[in-house]
Amino acid sequence: MNYTDVKYVQLFKSLADETRLKIIAILSNGEMCACQLLKNFNITQPTLSYHMKILCDSAVVNGRREGAWMYYSINSITLADISEFLAETTSQQKEWDT
């Protein structure tokens, strides 16, 4: 993997927000409708949509439409990529320390 790729920069920028981290934590319990997510925040629906667009564009979250409703879930592949990146970075740091 090339971690300097723009994809990874966008991914980590998408995680650098308190509201978006809380969204990810809530979605870790499973798929949820946008209206259900909104109940966990003191924000407007357009603000939630803004955050969800960032999370979906960076592939951290999957979104699917069912009629008039949007449902969101964690993209486990992207989270595995993040875990792999952090594990590789940690192992490289240990090599540099020795």
XYZ file of N, CA and C in Angstrom:
294
model
N 0.824 -1.187 0.000
C 0.000 0.000 0.000
C 0.864 1.244 0.000
N 0.396 2.241 -0.699
C 1.079 3.529 -0.725
C 0.319 4.489 0.184
N 0.840 4.705 1.389
C 0.124 5.490 2.377
C 0.243 6.992 2.161
N 1.021 7.427 1.189
C 1.078 8.843 0.875
C 0.067 9.184 -0.202
N -0.620 8.194 -0.699
C -1.667 8.361 -1.696
C -2.728 9.328 -1.171
N -3.294 10.130 -2.061
C -4.326 11.098 -1.700
C -5.495 10.419 -0.981
N -5.787 9.186 -1.342
C -6.874 8.434 -0.705
C -6.677 8.368 0.804
N -5.457 8.100 1.241
C -5.198 7.974 2.671
C -5.194 9.323 3.366
N -4.754 10.346 2.670
C -4.812 11.692 3.246
C -6.273 12.061 3.486
N -7.129 11.833 2.507
C -8.554 12.119 2.635
C -9.175 11.281 3.749
N -8.779 10.037 3.823
C -9.314 9.138 4.844
C -9.017 9.666 6.243
N -7.766 10.021 6.501
C -7.413 10.496 7.836
C -8.004 11.866 8.131
N -8.155 12.710 7.113
C -8.836 13.987 7.326
C -10.285 13.756 7.717
N -10.916 12.756 7.115
C -12.314 12.482 7.439
C -12.477 12.019 8.888
N -11.448 11.436 9.448
C -11.507 10.955 10.827
C -11.171 12.046 11.845
N -10.660 13.152 11.381
C -10.168 14.205 12.266
C -11.274 15.179 12.666
N -12.396 14.640 13.088
C -13.513 15.478 13.501
C -14.288 14.740 14.589
N -14.593 15.426 15.660
C -15.256 14.806 16.810
C -16.627 14.219 16.445
N -17.401 14.947 15.656
C -18.727 14.452 15.260
C -18.605 13.197 14.416
N -17.672 13.198 13.460
C -17.522 12.026 12.593
C -17.001 10.818 13.367
N -16.133 11.034 14.335
C -15.679 9.915 15.172
C -16.838 9.349 15.989
N -17.714 10.224 16.466
C -18.877 9.743 17.218
C -19.817 8.961 16.291
N -19.978 9.422 15.054
C -20.801 8.696 14.075
C -20.248 7.289 13.878
N -18.938 7.179 13.720
C -18.301 5.867 13.522
C -18.534 4.982 14.741
N -18.396 5.546 15.930
C -18.624 4.772 17.152
C -20.063 4.275 17.217
N -21.011 5.104 16.860
C -22.422 4.703 16.879
C -22.671 3.616 15.840
N -22.108 3.783 14.643
C -22.315 2.805 13.579
C -21.601 1.481 13.853
N -20.690 1.467 14.805
C -20.007 0.207 15.131
C -20.985 -0.825 15.695
N -22.162 -0.356 16.107
C -23.204 -1.251 16.602
C -24.064 -1.814 15.474
N -23.841 -1.361 14.239
C -24.604 -1.863 13.101
C -25.197 -0.748 12.262
N -25.773 -1.151 11.149
C -26.373 -0.203 10.207
C -27.452 0.633 10.881
N -27.525 1.895 10.450
C -28.484 2.796 11.053
C -29.002 3.795 10.027
N -30.265 4.122 10.154
C -30.897 5.132 9.313
C -30.394 6.520 9.731
N -30.325 7.435 8.781
C -29.870 8.796 9.083
C -30.731 9.436 10.172
N -32.026 9.180 10.136
C -32.912 9.768 11.157
C -32.573 9.241 12.552
N -32.161 7.987 12.650
C -31.751 7.419 13.941
C -30.428 8.027 14.403
N -29.506 8.195 13.455
C -28.220 8.825 13.782
C -28.425 10.232 14.316
N -29.304 10.973 13.656
C -29.526 12.379 13.997
C -29.972 12.546 15.442
N -30.681 11.566 15.984
C -31.169 11.633 17.372
C -30.030 11.667 18.390
N -28.834 11.264 17.968
C -27.679 11.232 18.865
C -26.907 12.543 18.913
N -27.348 13.519 18.139
C -26.605 14.766 18.006
C -27.525 15.968 18.172
N -26.932 17.078 18.488
C -27.645 18.344 18.530
C -27.237 19.148 17.289
N -27.500 18.554 16.108
C -27.160 19.183 14.837
C -28.359 19.062 13.902
N -28.322 19.809 12.818
C -29.406 19.762 11.841
C -29.182 18.621 10.855
N -30.225 18.261 10.134
C -30.117 17.205 9.125
C -29.102 17.570 8.037
N -29.079 18.839 7.539
C -28.050 19.172 6.539
C -26.623 19.022 7.074
N -26.419 19.307 8.358
C -25.086 19.148 8.949
C -24.718 17.670 9.011
N -25.676 16.823 9.389
C -25.417 15.386 9.393
C -25.091 14.910 7.982
N -25.844 15.369 7.000
C -25.589 14.985 5.605
C -24.189 15.379 5.165
N -23.741 16.549 5.591
C -22.386 17.010 5.277
C -21.348 16.030 5.826
N -21.502 15.652 7.089
C -20.557 14.715 7.708
C -20.623 13.342 7.037
N -21.825 12.893 6.710
C -21.973 11.576 6.081
C -21.350 11.564 4.690
N -21.460 12.663 3.965
C -20.837 12.738 2.636
C -19.329 12.591 2.754
N -18.733 13.252 3.721
C -17.287 13.147 3.923
C -16.908 11.709 4.265
N -17.650 11.078 5.160
C -17.346 9.700 5.547
C -17.559 8.724 4.398
N -18.581 8.943 3.597
C -18.830 8.066 2.439
C -17.798 8.297 1.341
N -17.465 9.556 1.072
C -16.467 9.859 0.031
C -15.104 9.272 0.360
N -14.782 9.172 1.633
C -13.490 8.599 2.035
C -13.584 7.088 2.237
N -14.762 6.515 2.006
C -15.010 5.067 2.095
C -14.924 4.521 3.517
N -15.058 5.378 4.516
C -15.095 4.913 5.893
C -16.476 4.334 6.195
N -17.480 4.907 5.557
C -18.870 4.510 5.773
C -19.503 4.186 4.424
N -20.366 3.188 4.417
C -21.172 2.868 3.237
C -22.557 3.466 3.426
N -23.100 4.010 2.359
C -24.457 4.532 2.401
C -25.304 3.837 1.355
N -26.544 3.555 1.716
C -27.459 2.970 0.737
C -28.829 3.586 0.929
N -29.489 3.826 -0.189
C -30.824 4.411 -0.165
C -31.861 3.306 -0.237
N -32.867 3.431 0.600
C -34.013 2.525 0.567
C -35.256 3.416 0.588
N -35.826 3.632 -0.589
C -36.938 4.570 -0.706
C -36.465 5.972 -0.385
N -37.115 6.607 0.562
C -36.749 7.971 0.956
C -35.678 8.002 2.035
N -35.286 6.838 2.542
C -34.370 6.771 3.675
C -32.949 6.413 3.251
N -31.994 6.974 3.972
C -30.580 6.629 3.795
C -30.135 5.815 4.999
N -29.481 4.702 4.706
C -28.941 3.839 5.752
C -27.421 3.827 5.638
N -26.758 3.862 6.785
C -25.301 3.920 6.812
C -24.732 2.774 7.642
N -23.567 2.312 7.219
C -22.856 1.262 7.954
C -21.355 1.482 7.789
N -20.607 0.895 8.699
C -19.145 0.967 8.662
C -18.630 0.160 7.469
N -17.632 0.690 6.782
C -16.957 -0.056 5.720
C -15.786 -0.798 6.361
N -15.994 -2.073 6.629
C -14.993 -2.856 7.360
C -13.683 -3.008 6.589
N -13.744 -2.957 5.269
C -12.514 -3.061 4.465
C -11.620 -1.848 4.716
N -12.214 -0.671 4.729
C -11.437 0.545 4.980
C -10.872 0.537 6.394
N -11.663 0.114 7.361
C -11.154 0.055 8.734
C -10.021 -0.952 8.866
N -10.091 -2.041 8.117
C -8.992 -3.011 8.112
C -7.737 -2.380 7.506
N -7.904 -1.577 6.459
C -6.761 -0.862 5.859
C -6.114 0.072 6.877
N -6.940 0.773 7.645
C -6.411 1.683 8.667
C -5.636 0.893 9.710
N -6.207 -0.213 10.150
C -5.526 -1.059 11.148
C -4.201 -1.577 10.610
N -4.203 -1.993 9.355
C -2.971 -2.489 8.736
C -1.923 -1.391 8.672
N -2.336 -0.203 8.279
C -1.424 0.931 8.212
C -0.797 1.200 9.577
N -1.630 1.235 10.618
C -1.115 1.513 11.956
C -0.205 0.402 12.443
N -0.543 -0.842 12.143
C 0.301 -1.974 12.546
C 1.657 -1.904 11.835
N 1.643 -1.610 10.534
C 2.901 -1.514 9.786
C 3.736 -0.345 10.284
N 3.094 0.762 10.584
C 3.815 1.930 11.078
C 4.467 1.622 12.422
N 3.747 0.933 13.270
C 4.282 0.560 14.577
C 5.465 -0.391 14.436
N 5.344 -1.380 13.551
C 6.442 -2.336 13.380
C 7.659 -1.658 12.758
N 7.448 -0.720 11.855
C 8.575 0.013 11.264
C 9.258 0.870 12.319
N 8.486 1.459 13.217
C 9.060 2.277 14.282
C 9.955 1.429 15.172
N 9.543 0.204 15.479
C 10.357 -0.678 16.307
C 11.673 -1.002 15.613
N 11.622 -1.190 14.289
C 12.846 -1.465 13.532
C 13.789 -0.275 13.576
N 13.251 0.930 13.504
C 14.080 2.132 13.517
C 14.684 2.378 14.890
N 13.988 1.928 15.929
C 14.467 2.151 17.292
C 15.652 1.233 17.633
N 15.787 0.123 16.906
C 16.850 -0.830 17.249
C 18.115 -0.550 16.488
